[in-house]
Short mmCIF file of C-alpha atoms in Angstrom, two decimals:
data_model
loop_
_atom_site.label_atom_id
_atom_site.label_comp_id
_atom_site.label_asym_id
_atom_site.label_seq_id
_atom_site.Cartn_x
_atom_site.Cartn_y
_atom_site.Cartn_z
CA UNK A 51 133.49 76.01 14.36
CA UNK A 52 130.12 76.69 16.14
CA UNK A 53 132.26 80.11 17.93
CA UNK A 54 133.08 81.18 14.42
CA UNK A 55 129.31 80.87 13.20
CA UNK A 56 128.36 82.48 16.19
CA UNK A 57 130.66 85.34 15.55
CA UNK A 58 129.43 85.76 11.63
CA UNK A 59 126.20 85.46 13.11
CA UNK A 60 126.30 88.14 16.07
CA UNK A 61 128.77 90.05 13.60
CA UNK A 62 126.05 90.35 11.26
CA UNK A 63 123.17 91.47 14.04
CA UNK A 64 125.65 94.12 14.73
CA UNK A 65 126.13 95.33 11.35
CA UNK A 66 122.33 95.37 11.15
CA UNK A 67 121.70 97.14 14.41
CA UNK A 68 123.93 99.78 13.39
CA UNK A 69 122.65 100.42 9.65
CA UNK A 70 119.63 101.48 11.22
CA UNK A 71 121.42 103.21 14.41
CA UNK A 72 122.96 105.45 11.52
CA UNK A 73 119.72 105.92 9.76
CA UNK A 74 118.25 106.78 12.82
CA UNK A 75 121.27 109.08 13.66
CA UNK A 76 121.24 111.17 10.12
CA UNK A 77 117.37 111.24 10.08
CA UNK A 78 116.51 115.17 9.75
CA UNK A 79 112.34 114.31 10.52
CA UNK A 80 111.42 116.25 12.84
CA UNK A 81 108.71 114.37 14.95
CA UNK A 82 106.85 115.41 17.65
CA UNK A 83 108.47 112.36 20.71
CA UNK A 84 104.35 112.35 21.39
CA UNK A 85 101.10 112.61 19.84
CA UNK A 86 98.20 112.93 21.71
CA UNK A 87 95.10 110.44 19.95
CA UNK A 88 92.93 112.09 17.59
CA UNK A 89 95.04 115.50 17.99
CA UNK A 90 96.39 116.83 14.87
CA UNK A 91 99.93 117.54 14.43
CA UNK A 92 102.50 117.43 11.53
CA UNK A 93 106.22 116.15 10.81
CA UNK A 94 108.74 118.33 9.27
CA UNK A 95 110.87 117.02 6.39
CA UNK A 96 114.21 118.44 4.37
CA UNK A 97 115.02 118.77 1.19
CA UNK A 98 113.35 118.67 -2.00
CA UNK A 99 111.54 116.52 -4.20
CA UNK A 100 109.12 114.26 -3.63
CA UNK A 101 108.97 111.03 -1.27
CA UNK A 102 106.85 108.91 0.21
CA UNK A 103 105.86 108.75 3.71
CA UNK A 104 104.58 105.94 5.75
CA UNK A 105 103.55 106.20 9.78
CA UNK A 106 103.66 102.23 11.03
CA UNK A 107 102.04 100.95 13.54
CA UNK A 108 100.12 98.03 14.90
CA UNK A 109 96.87 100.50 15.53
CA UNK A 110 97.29 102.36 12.59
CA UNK A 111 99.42 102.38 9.52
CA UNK A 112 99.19 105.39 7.22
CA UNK A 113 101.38 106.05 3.04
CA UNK A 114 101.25 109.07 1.90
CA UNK A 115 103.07 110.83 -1.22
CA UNK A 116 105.08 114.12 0.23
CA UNK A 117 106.74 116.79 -0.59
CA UNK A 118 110.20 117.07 1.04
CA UNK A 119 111.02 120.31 2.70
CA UNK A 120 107.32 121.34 3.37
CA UNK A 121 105.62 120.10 7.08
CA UNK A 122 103.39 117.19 6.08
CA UNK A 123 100.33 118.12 8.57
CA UNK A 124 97.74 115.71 9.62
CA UNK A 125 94.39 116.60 10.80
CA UNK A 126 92.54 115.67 13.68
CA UNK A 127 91.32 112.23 13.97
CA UNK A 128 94.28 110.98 11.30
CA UNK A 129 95.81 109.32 14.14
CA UNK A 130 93.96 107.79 16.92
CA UNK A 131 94.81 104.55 17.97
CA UNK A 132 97.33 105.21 20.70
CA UNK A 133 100.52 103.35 20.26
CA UNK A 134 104.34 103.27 18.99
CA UNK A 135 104.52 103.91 15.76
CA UNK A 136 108.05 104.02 13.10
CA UNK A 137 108.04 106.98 10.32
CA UNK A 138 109.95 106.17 7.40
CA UNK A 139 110.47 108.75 4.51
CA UNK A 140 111.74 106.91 1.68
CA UNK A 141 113.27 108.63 -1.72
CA UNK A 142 114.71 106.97 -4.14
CA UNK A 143 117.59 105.16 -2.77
CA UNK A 144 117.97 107.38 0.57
CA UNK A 145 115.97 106.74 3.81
CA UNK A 146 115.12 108.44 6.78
CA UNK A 147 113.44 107.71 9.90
CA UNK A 148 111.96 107.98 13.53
CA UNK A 149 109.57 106.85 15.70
CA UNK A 150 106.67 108.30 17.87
CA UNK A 151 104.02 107.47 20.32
CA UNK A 152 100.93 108.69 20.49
CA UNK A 153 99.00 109.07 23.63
CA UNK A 154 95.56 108.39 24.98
CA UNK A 155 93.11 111.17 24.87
CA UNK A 156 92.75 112.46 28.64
CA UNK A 157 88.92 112.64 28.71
CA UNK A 158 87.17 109.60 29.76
CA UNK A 159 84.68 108.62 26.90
CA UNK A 160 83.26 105.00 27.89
CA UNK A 161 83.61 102.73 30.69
CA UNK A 162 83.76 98.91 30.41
CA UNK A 163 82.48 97.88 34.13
CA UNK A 164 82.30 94.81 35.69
CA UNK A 165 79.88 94.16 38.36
CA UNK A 166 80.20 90.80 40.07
CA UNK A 167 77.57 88.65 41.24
CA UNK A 168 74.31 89.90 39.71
CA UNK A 169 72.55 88.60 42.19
CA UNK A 170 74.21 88.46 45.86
CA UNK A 171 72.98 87.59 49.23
CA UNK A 172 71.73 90.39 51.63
CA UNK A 173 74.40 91.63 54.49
CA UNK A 174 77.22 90.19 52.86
CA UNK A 175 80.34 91.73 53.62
CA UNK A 176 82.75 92.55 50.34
CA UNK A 177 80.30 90.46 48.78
CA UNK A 178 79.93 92.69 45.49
CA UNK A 179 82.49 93.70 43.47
CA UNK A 180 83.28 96.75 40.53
CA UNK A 181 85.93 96.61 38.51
CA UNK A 182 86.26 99.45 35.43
CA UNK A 183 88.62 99.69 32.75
CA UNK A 184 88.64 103.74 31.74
CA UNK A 185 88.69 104.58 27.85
CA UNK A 186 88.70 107.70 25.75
CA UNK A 187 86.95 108.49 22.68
CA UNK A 188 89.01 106.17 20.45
CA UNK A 189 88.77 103.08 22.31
CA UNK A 190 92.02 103.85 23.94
CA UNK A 191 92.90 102.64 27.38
CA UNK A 192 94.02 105.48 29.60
CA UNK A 193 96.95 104.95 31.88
CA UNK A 194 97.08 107.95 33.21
CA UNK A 195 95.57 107.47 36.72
CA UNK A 196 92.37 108.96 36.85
CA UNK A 197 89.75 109.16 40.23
CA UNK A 198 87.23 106.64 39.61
CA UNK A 199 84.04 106.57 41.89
CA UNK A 200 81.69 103.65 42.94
CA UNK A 201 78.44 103.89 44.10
CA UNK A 202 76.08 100.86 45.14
CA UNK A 203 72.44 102.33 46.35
CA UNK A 204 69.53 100.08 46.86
CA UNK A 205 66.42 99.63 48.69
CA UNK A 206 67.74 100.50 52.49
CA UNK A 207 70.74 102.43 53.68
CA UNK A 208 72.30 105.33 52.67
CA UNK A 209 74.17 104.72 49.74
CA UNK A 210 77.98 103.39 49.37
CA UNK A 211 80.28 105.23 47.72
CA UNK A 212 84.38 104.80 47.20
CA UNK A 213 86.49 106.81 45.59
CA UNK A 214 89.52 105.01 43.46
CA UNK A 215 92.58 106.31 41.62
CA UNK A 216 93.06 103.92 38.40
CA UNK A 217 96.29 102.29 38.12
CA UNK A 218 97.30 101.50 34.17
CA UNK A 219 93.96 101.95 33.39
CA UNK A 220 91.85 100.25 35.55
CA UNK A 221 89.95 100.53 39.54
CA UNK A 222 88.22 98.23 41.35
CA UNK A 223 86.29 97.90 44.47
CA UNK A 224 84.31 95.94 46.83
CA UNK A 225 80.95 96.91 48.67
CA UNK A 226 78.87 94.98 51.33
CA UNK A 227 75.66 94.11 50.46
CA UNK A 228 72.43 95.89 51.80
CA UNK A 229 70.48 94.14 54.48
CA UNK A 230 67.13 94.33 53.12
CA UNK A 231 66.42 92.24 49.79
CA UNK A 232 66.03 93.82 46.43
CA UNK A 233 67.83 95.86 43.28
CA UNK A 234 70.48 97.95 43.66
CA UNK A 235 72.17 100.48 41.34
CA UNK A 236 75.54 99.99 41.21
CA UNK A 237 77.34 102.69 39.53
CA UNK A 238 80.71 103.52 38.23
CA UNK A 239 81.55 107.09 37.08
CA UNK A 240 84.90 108.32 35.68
CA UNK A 241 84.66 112.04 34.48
CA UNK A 242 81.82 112.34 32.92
CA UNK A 243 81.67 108.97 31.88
CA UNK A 244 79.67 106.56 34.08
CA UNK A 245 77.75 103.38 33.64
CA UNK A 246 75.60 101.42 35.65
CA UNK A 247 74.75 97.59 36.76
CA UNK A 248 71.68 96.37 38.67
CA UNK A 249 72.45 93.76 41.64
CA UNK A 250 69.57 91.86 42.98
CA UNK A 251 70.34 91.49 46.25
CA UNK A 252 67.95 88.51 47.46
CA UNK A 253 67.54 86.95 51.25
CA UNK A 254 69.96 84.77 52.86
CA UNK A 255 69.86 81.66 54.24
CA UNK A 256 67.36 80.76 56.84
CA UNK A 257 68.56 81.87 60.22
CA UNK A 258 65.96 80.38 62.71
CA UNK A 259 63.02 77.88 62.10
CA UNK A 260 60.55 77.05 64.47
CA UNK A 261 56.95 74.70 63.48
CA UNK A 262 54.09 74.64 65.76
CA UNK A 263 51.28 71.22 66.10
CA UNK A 264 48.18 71.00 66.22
CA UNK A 265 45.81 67.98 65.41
CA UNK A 266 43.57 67.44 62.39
CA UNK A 267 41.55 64.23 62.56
CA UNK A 268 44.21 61.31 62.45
CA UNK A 269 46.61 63.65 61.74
CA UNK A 270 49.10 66.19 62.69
CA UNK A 271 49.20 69.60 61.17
CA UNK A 272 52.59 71.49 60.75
CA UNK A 273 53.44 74.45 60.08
CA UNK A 274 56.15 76.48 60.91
CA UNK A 275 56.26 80.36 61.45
CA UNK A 276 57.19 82.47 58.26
CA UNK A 277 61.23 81.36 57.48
CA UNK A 278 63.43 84.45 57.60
CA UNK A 279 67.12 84.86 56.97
CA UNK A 280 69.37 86.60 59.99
CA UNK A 281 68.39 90.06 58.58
CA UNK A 282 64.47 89.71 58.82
CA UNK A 283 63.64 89.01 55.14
CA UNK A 284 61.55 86.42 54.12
CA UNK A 285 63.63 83.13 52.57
CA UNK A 286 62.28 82.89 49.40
CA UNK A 287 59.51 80.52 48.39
CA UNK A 288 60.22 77.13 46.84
CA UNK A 289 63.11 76.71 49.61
CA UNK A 290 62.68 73.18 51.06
CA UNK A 291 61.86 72.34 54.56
CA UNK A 292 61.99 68.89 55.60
CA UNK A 293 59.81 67.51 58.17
CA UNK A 294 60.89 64.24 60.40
CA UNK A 295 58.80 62.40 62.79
CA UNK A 296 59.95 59.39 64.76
CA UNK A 297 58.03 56.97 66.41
CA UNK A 298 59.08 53.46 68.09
CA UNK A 299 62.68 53.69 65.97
CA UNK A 300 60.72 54.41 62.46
CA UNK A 301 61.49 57.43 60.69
CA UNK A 302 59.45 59.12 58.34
CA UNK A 303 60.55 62.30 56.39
CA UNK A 304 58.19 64.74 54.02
CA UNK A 305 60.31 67.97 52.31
CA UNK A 306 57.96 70.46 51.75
CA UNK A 307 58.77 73.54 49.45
CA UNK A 308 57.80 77.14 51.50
CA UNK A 309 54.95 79.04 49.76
CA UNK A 310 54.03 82.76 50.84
CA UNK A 311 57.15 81.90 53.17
CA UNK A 312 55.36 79.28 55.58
CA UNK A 313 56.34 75.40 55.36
CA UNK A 314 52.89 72.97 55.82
CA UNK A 315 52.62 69.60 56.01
CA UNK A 316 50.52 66.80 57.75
CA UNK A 317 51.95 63.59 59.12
CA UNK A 318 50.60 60.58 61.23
CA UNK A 319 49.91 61.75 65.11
CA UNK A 320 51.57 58.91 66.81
CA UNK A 321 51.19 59.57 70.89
CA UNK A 322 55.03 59.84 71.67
CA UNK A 323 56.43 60.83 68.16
CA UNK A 324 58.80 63.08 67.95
CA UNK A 325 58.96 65.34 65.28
CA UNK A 326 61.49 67.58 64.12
CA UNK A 327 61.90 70.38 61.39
CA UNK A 328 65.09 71.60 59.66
CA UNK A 329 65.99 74.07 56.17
CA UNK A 330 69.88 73.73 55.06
CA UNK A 331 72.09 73.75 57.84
CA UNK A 332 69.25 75.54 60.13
CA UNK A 333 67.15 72.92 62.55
CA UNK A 334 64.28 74.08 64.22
CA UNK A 335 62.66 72.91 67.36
CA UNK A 336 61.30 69.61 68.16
CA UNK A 337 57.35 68.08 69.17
CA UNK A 338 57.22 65.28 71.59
CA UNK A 339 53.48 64.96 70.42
CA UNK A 340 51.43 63.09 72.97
CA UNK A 341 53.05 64.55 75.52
CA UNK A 342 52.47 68.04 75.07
CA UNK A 343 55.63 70.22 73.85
CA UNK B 260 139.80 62.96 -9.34
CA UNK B 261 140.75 60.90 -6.33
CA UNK B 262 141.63 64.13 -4.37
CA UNK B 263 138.53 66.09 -5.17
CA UNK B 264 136.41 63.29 -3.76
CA UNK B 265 138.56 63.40 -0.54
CA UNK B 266 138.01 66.84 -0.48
CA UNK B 267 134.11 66.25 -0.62
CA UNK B 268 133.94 63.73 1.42
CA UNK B 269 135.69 66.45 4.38
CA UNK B 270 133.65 69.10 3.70
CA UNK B 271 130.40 67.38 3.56
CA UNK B 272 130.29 66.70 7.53
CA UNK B 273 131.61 70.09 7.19
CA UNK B 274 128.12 71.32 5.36
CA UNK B 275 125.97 68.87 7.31
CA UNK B 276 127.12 70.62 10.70
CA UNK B 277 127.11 74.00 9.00
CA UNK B 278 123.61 73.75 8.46
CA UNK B 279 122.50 72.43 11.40
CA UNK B 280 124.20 75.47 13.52
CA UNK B 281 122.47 77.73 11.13
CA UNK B 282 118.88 75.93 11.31
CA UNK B 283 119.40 75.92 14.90
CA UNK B 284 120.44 79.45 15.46
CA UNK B 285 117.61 80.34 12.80
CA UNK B 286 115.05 78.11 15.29
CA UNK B 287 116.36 79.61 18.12
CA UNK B 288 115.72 83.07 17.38
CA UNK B 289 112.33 82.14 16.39
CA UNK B 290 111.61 81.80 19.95
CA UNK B 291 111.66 85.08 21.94
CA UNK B 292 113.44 85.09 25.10
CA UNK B 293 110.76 85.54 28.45
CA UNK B 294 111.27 86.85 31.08
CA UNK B 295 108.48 86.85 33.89
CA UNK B 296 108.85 89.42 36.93
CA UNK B 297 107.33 87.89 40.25
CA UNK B 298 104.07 88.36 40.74
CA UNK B 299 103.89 89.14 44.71
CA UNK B 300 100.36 90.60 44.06
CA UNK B 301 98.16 91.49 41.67
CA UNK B 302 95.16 93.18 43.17
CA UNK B 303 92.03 91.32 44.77
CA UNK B 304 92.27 88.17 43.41
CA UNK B 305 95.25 85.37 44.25
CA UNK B 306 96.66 84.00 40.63
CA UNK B 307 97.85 80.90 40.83
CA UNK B 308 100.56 79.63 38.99
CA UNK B 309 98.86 77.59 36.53
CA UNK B 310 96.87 80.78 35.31
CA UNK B 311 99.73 82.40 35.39
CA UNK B 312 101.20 80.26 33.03
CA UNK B 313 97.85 80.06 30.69
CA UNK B 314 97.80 83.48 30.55
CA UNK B 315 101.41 84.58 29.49
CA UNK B 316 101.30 80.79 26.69
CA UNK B 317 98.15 82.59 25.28
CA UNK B 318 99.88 86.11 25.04
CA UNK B 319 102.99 84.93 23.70
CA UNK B 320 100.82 83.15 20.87
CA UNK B 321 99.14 86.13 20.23
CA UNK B 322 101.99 87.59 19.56
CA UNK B 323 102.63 85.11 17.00
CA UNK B 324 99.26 85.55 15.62
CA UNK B 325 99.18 89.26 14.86
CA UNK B 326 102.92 88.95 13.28
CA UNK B 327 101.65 85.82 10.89
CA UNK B 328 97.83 87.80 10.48
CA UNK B 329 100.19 91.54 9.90
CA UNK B 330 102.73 89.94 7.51
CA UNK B 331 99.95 87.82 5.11
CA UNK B 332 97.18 90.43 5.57
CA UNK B 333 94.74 87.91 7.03
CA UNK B 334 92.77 89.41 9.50
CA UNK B 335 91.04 85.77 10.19
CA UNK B 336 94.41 85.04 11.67
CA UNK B 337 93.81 87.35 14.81
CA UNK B 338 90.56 85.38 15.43
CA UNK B 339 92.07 82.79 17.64
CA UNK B 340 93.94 85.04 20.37
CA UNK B 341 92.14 88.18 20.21
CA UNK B 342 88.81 90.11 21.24
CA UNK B 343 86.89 93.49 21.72
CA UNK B 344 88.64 96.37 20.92
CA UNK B 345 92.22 94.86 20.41
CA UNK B 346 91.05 92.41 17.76
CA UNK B 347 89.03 95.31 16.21
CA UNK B 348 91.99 97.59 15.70
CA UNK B 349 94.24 95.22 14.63
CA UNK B 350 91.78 94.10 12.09
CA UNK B 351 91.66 97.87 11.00
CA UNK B 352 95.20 97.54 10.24
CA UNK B 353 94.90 94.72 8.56
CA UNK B 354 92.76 96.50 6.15
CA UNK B 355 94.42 99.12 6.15
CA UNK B 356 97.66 97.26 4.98
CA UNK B 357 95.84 95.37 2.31
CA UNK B 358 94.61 98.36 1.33
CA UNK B 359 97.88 100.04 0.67
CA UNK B 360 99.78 97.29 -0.60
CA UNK B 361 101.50 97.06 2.28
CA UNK B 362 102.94 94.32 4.53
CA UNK B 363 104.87 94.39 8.40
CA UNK B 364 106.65 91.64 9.36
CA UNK B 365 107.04 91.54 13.52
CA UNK B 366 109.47 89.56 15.13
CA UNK B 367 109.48 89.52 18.62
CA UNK B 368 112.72 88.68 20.27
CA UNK B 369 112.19 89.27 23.79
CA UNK B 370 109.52 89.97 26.48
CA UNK B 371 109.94 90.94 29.61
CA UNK B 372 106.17 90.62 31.61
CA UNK B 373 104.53 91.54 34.64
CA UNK B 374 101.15 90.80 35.47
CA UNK B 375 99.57 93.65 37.15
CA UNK B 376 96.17 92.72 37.82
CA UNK B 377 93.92 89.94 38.16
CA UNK B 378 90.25 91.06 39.12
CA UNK B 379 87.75 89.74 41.95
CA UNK B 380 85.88 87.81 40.03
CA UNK B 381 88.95 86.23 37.57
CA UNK B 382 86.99 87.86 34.65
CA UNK B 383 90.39 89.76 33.07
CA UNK B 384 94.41 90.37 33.80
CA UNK B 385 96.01 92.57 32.74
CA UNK B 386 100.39 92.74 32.29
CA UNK B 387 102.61 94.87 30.98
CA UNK B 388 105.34 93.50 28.25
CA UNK B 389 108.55 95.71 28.01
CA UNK B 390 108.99 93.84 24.39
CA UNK B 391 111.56 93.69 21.66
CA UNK B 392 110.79 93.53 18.30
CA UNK B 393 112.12 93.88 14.83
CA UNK B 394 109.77 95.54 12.45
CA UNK B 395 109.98 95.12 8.70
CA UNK B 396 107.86 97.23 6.24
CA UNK B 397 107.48 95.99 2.79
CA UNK B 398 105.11 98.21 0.01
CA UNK B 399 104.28 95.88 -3.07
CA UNK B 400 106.32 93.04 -1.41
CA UNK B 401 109.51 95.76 -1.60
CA UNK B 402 111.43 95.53 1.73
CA UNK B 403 111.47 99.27 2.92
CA UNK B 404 113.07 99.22 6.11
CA UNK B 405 114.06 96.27 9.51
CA UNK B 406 113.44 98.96 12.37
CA UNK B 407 114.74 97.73 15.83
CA UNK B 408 112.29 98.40 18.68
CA UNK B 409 112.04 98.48 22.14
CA UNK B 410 108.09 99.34 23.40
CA UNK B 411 106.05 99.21 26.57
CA UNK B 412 102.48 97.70 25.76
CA UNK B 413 99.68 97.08 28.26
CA UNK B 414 97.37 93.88 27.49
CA UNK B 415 94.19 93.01 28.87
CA UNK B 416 93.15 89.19 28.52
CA UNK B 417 89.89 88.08 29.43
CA UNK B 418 88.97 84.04 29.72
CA UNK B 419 87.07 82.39 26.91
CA UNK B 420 86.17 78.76 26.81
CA UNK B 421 89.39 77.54 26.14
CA UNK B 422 92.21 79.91 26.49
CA UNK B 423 93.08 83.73 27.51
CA UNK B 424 91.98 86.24 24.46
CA UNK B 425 93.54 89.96 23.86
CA UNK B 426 90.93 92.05 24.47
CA UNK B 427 92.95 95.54 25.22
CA UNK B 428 96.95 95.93 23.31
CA UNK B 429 98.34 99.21 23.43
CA UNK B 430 101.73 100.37 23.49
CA UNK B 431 102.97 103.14 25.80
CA UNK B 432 105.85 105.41 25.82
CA UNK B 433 108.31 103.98 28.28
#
């Protein structure tokens, strides 16, 4: 039982098919196979009398009353999304039809780039990256692989560039970051298309850290030397450095943020204390106060 | 008498299992088949299977959503699965249709994807769809034609806050 439905029911699919196999066989439109977006172009038809004519697509979908046996021209700009797209002539009882696709326009219009982070440590390697999607006029993505170029210039350094071929419509790259802190233009140019994304390249983490002693009154004054990252520039302020001092197995801890990138703090001056420093993961050196260094 | 209820009582089981073959075969071809092509890279970025999967259950629904939003002429339909340019064209159409009096009815039957691309920063993927479709045109609710169609489209999803959206849907010529 369920073979015989299965045979009505793939018999019928195969009647269907080839109804509009023959359609498609007998049509006498002549269509252009492809349309490039926005470019005029027209379909020929046969006969006589008058139809109706209707271009279907899921970018576009166009009706228009014709006249059969005349070419039924569009202008420019009729057609633009690119896509597949079904002509049907329809007359009466009798209809004919065929299928097209029309293209992306060549010329690179507008960019959609991506710039990732928008702000990135200094001296980071592959620590930016540019990806572009390439469009024409129409908003169309175009496939065709195109040379896209990259360019990332900032404060120090000559500038770095890459030079990409798009594949389906898109390139990406990756650039190192600069070693000294500030913006940087990151551009991506297609044609004459380009566009362009500011990264704020700010300072690392702090790479050394080292606090010098000296007394006031009771007290201890600390301060350490100005906190730089691994490429010279200075951490930025508001980054905490904590401040430890032991003495006879009690510990006592002040974090301190760094303003005008210097850490200062007092704390009790206990002959024999020790007192360390550390930022992050970085520690500093250490005061045996009492002593001497 | 006697007979004819015999004969009614054997061919309703008959009916009953009839039916149920057709509803099924009608419920089966409501799902397209898929077919995914390994995805041994796809650029910068590692995509891991999970994502994977996201990304082609969001597609396939927007598929579902332009053929529902195409055939009742509701562009608030394509709101769901699609952004940007994608969602703007369609909605064009959609217009468009309404405009004419016309109506499309898509039915995708099969699908066969490969993601291409999956940038550094997971902001967008793109895959191509070698898809099967029947098209049917209708002007004033007047069937005009069922085309049969075989078409190459590239998509571009980009992550919103809950699923993968359409931002770029064009065919190609294969």
């Amino acid at each position: 039982m369920k073979s015989r439905l299965t045979s009505l029911f793939l018999g019928g699919l195969i009647l269907a098919a080839t109804s509009n196999l023959a359609v498609s066989q007998t049509s006498d439109l002549r269509i252009p196979t492809t349309v490039e977006a926005g470019a005029a172009f027209s379909i020929q038809t046969t006969g006589s009398g008058n139809a109706t004519l209707y271009i279907v697509g899921l970018g576009q979908v166009l009706r228009r009353e014709v006249q059969l046996g005349e070419p039924i021209p569009f202008a420019a700009g009729d057609l633009h999304n690119a896509g597949h797209y079904l002509v049907l002539v329809v007359r009466d009882s009798s209809t004919e039809n065929g299928a097209f696709d029309v293209t992306e326009a060549p010329q690179p219009s507008t960019l959609s780039f991506l710039a990732r982070p928008s702000r990135v440590p200094v001296d980071l390697r592959d620590g930016i990256n540019g990806v572009v999607y390439v469009f024409d006029t129409f908003q169309n993505l175009i496939l065709q692989p195109t040379q896209a170029s990259f360019q990332l210039s900032g404060v120090a350094g000559a500038p770095q560039a890459r030079t990409v071929l798009t594949r389906n419509g898109v390139a990406w790259t990756k650039m190192n970051s600069a070693s000294k802190e500030g913006a940087a233009q990151f551009v991506a140019r297609v044609g004459s298309a380009s566009d362009t994304r500011v990264i704020t390249q700010v300072p690392g983490d702090p790479c050394s850290l080292r606090m010098n002693a000296r007394p006031s009154g009771q007290r201890l004054a600390l301060e350490t030397d100005p906190v730089r990252d691994c490429s010279g520039n200075p951490v930025p302020d508001g980054t905490v450095v904590t401040f430890t001092e032991i003495y006879n197995g009690d510990e006592a801890t002040v974090d301190v943020p760094i303003k005008h990138g210097i850490a200062r703090t007092e704390m009790p001056a206990y002959k024999g204390a020790t007192i360390s420093v550390a930022t992050g993961v970085v520690m500093g050196n250490e005061i045996h106060w009492g002593g001497g260094q | 008498m006697k007979s004819s209820r015999r004969k009614l009582s054997t061919v309703r089981p008959l009916l009953v299992a009839c039916s149920l073959l057709i509803a099924l075969s009608v419920q089966g071809s409501d799902q397209p088949a898929v077919h995914v092509a390994p995805t041994d890279s796809v650029g910068p970025r590692v995509l891991e299977k999970q994502t994977e999967e996201a990304v082609i259950r969001d597609y396939l629904q927007a598929w579902r959503s332009l053929s529902s939003a195409l055939e009742e002429n509701r562009e608030d339909l394509l709101d769901p699965d699609f952004v940007g340019t994608a969602k703007e064209k369609l909605v064009d159409t959609v217009r468009e249709q309404e405009k004419l009096g016309l109506q499309t009815r898509y039915r995708d039957s099969a699908h066969d994807l490969q993601l291409v691309f999956y940038s550094p920063e997971g902001l967008s993927v793109q895959l191509i769809d070698t898809v099967t479709y029947d098209v049917q045109l209708m002007d004033h609710e007047k069937v005009q034609t069922t085309q049969h169609v075989r078409a190459r489209y590239v998509a571009v999803l980009t992550p919103t806050e809950v699923r993968w959206k359409v931002r770029v849907f064009q065919a190609e010529p294969e």
